[in-house]
PDB file of C-alpha atoms in Angstrom:
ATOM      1  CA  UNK A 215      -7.970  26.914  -5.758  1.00  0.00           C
ATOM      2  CA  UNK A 216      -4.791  28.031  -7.498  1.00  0.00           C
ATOM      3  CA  UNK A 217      -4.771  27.257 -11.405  1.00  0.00           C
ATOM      4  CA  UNK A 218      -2.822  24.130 -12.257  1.00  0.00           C
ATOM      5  CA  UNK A 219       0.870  25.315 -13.894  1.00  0.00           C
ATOM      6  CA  UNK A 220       0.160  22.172 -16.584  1.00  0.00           C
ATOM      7  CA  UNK A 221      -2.894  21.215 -18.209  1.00  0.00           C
ATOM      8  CA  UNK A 222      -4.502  18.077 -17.558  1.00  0.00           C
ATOM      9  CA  UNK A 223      -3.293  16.808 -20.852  1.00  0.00           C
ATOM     10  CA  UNK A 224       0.063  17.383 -20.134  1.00  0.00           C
ATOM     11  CA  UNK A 225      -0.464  15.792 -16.603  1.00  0.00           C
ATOM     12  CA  UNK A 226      -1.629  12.431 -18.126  1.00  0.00           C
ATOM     13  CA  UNK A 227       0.765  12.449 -21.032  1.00  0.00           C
ATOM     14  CA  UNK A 228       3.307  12.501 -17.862  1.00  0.00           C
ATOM     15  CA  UNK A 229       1.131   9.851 -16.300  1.00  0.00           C
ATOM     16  CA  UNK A 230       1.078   7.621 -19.517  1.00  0.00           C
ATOM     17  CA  UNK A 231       4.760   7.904 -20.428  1.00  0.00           C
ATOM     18  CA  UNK A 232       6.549   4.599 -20.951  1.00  0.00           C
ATOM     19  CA  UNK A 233      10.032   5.879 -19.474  1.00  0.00           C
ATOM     20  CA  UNK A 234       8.883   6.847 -16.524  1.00  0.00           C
ATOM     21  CA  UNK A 235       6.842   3.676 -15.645  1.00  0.00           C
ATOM     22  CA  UNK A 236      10.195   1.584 -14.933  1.00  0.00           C
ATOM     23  CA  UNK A 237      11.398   4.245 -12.626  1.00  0.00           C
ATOM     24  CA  UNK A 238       8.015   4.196 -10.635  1.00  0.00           C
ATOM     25  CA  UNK A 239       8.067   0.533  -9.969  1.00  0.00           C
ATOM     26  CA  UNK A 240      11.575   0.548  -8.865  1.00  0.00           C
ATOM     27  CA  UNK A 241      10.825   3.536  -6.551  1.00  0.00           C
ATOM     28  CA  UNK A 242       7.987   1.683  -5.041  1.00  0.00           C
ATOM     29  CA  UNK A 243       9.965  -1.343  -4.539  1.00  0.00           C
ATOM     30  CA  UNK A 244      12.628   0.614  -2.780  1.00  0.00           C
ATOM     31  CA  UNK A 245      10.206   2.778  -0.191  1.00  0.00           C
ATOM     32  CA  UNK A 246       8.564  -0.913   0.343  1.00  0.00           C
ATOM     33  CA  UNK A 247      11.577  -1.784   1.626  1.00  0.00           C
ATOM     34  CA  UNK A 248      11.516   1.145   4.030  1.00  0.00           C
ATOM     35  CA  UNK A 249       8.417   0.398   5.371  1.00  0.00           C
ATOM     36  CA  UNK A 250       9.190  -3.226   6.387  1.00  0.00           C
ATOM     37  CA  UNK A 251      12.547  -1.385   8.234  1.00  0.00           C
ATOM     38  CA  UNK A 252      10.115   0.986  10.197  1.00  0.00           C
ATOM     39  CA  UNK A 253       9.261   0.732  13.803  1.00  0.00           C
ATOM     40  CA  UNK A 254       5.467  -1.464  14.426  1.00  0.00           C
ATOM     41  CA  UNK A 255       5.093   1.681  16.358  1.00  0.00           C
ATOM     42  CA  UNK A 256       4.704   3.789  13.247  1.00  0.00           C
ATOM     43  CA  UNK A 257       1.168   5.520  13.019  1.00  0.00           C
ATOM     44  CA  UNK A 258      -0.727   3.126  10.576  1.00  0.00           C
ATOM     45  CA  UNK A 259       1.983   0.407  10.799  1.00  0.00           C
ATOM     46  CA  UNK A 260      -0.064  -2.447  10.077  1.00  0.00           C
ATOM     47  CA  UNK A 261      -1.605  -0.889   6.362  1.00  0.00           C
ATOM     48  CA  UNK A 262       1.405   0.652   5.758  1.00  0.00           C
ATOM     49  CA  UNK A 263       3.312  -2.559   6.088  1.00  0.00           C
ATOM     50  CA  UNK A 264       0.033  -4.419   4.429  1.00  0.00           C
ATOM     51  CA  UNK A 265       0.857  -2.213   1.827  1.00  0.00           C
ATOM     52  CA  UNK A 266       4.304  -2.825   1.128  1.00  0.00           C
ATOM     53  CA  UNK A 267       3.597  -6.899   1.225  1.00  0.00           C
ATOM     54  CA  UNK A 268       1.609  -6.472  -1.854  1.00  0.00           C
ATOM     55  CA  UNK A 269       3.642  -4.234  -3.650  1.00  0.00           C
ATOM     56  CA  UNK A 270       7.418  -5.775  -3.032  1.00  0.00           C
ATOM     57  CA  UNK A 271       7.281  -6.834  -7.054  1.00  0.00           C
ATOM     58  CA  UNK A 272       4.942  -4.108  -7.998  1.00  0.00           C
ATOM     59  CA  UNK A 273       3.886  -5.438 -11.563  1.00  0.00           C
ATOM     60  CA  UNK A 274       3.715  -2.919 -14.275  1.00  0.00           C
ATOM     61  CA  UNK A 275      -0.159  -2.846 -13.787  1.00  0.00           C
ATOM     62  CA  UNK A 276       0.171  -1.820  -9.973  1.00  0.00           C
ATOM     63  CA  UNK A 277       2.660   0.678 -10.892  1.00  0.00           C
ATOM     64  CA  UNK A 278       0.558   2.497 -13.734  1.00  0.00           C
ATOM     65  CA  UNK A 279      -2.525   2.681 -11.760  1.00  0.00           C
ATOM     66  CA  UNK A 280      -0.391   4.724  -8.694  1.00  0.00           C
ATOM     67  CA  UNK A 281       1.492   6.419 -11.535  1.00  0.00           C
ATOM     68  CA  UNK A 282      -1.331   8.553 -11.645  1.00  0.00           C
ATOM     69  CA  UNK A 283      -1.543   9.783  -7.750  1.00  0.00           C
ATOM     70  CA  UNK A 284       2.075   9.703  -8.084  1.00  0.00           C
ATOM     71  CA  UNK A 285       2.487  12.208 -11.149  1.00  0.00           C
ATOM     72  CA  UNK A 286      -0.718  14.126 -10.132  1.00  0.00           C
ATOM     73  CA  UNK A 287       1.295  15.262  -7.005  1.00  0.00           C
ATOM     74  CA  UNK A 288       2.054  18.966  -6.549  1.00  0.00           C
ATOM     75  CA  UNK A 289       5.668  18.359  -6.064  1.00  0.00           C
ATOM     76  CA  UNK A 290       5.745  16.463  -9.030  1.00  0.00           C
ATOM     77  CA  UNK A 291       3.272  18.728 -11.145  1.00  0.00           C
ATOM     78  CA  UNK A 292       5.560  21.292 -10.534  1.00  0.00           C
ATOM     79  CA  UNK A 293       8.882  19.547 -11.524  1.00  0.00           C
ATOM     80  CA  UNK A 294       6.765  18.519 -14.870  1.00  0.00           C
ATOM     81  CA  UNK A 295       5.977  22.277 -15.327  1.00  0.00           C
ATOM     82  CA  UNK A 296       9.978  23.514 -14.336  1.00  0.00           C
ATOM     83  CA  UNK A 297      10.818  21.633 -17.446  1.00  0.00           C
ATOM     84  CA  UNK A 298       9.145  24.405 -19.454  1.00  0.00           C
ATOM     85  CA  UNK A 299       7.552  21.998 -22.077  1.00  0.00           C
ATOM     86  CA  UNK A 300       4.371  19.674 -21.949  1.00  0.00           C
ATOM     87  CA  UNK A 301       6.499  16.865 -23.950  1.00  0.00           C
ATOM     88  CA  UNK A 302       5.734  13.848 -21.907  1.00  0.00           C
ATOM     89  CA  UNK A 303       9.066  12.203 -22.778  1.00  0.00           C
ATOM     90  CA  UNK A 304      10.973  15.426 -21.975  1.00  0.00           C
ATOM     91  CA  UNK A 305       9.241  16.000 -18.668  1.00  0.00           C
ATOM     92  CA  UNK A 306       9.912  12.304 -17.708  1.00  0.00           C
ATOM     93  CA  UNK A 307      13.716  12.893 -18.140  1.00  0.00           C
ATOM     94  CA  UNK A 308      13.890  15.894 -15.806  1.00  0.00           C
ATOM     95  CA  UNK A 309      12.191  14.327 -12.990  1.00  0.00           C
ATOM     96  CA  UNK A 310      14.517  13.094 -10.614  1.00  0.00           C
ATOM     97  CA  UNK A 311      14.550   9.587  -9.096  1.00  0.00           C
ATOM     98  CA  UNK A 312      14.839  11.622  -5.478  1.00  0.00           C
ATOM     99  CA  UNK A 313      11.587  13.327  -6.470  1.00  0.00           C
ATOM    100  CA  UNK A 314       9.871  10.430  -7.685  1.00  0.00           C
ATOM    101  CA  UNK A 315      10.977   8.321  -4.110  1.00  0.00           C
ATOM    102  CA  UNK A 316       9.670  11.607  -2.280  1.00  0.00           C
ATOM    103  CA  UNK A 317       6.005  11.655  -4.048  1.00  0.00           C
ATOM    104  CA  UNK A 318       5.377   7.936  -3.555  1.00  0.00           C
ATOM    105  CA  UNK A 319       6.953   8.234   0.353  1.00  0.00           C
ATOM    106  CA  UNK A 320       4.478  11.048   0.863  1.00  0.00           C
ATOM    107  CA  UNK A 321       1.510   9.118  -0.648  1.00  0.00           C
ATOM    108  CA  UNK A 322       2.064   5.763   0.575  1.00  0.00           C
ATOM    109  CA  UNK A 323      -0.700   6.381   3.830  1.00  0.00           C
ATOM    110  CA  UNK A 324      -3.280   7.459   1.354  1.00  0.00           C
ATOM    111  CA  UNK A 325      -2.494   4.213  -0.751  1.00  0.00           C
ATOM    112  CA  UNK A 326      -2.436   2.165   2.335  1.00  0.00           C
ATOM    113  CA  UNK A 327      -5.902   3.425   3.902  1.00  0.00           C
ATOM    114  CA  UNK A 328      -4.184   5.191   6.525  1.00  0.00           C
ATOM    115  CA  UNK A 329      -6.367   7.962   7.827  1.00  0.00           C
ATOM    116  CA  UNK A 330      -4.940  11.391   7.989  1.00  0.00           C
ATOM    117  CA  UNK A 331      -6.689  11.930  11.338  1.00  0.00           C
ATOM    118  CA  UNK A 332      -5.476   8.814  12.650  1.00  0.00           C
ATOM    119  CA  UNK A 333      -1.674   9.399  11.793  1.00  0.00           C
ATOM    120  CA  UNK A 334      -2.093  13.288  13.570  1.00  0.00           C
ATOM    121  CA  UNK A 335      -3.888  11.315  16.561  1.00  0.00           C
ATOM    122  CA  UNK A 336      -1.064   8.863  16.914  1.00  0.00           C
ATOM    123  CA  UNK A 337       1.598  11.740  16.085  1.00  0.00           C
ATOM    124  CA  UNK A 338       0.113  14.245  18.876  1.00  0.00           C
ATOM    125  CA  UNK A 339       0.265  11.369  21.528  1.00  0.00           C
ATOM    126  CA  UNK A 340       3.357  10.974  21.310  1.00  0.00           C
ATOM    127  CA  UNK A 341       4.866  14.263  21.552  1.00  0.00           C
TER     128      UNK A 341
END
């Protein structure tokens, strides 16, 4: 396994920061509103969509506790480490709100309980 390019401390600081936790709920509000657009033919639809339901008005308690999936990402880790400091504050501010939308998009089936296997399954039938 390849070494992380942040310590752990760093990571949580990220995870913990104040200014970020606005953008996060906002985000999730927004790819909420995706989900309810998508097709009930999407692989995992019904979680996904379960998932959405309760997380419309994400409070600022939902939104910490997927803060930390969110910021733990590698995408995300590695915008953190670009910045070239472990500041929390400072590696808020140069994570974009596209990367922040992208990280919660791309871990919204593991939120939701969809399985990977399932969503390949339903993927390869398809095709």
């Amino acid at each position: 396994m390849p070494a992380l390019p942040l310590p752990l401390t760093a990571i949580c600081g990220l995870a913990c920061e104040p200014s970020l936790l606005p953008r996060v709920r906002m985000a999730i509000a927004m790819i909420a509103q995706e989900v309810f657009a998508e097709s009930p033919d999407t692989p995992g639809y019904p979680m996904r969509f379960n998932l959405a339901k309760t997380v419309l008005s994400p409070t600022e308690a939902q939104a910490a506790q997927m803060m930390v999936g969110i910021v733990a990402s590698p995408p995300m880790v590695a915008a953190a480490a670009g910045t070239g400091t472990t500041d929390p504050t400072a590696m808020a501010a140069a994570i974009s709100d596209d990367q922040i939308l992208n990280a919660i998009r791309a871990g919204w089936n593991a939120v939701a309980g969809v399985s990977p296997a399932a969503s390949a399954q339903t993927s390869q039938a398809a095709t």
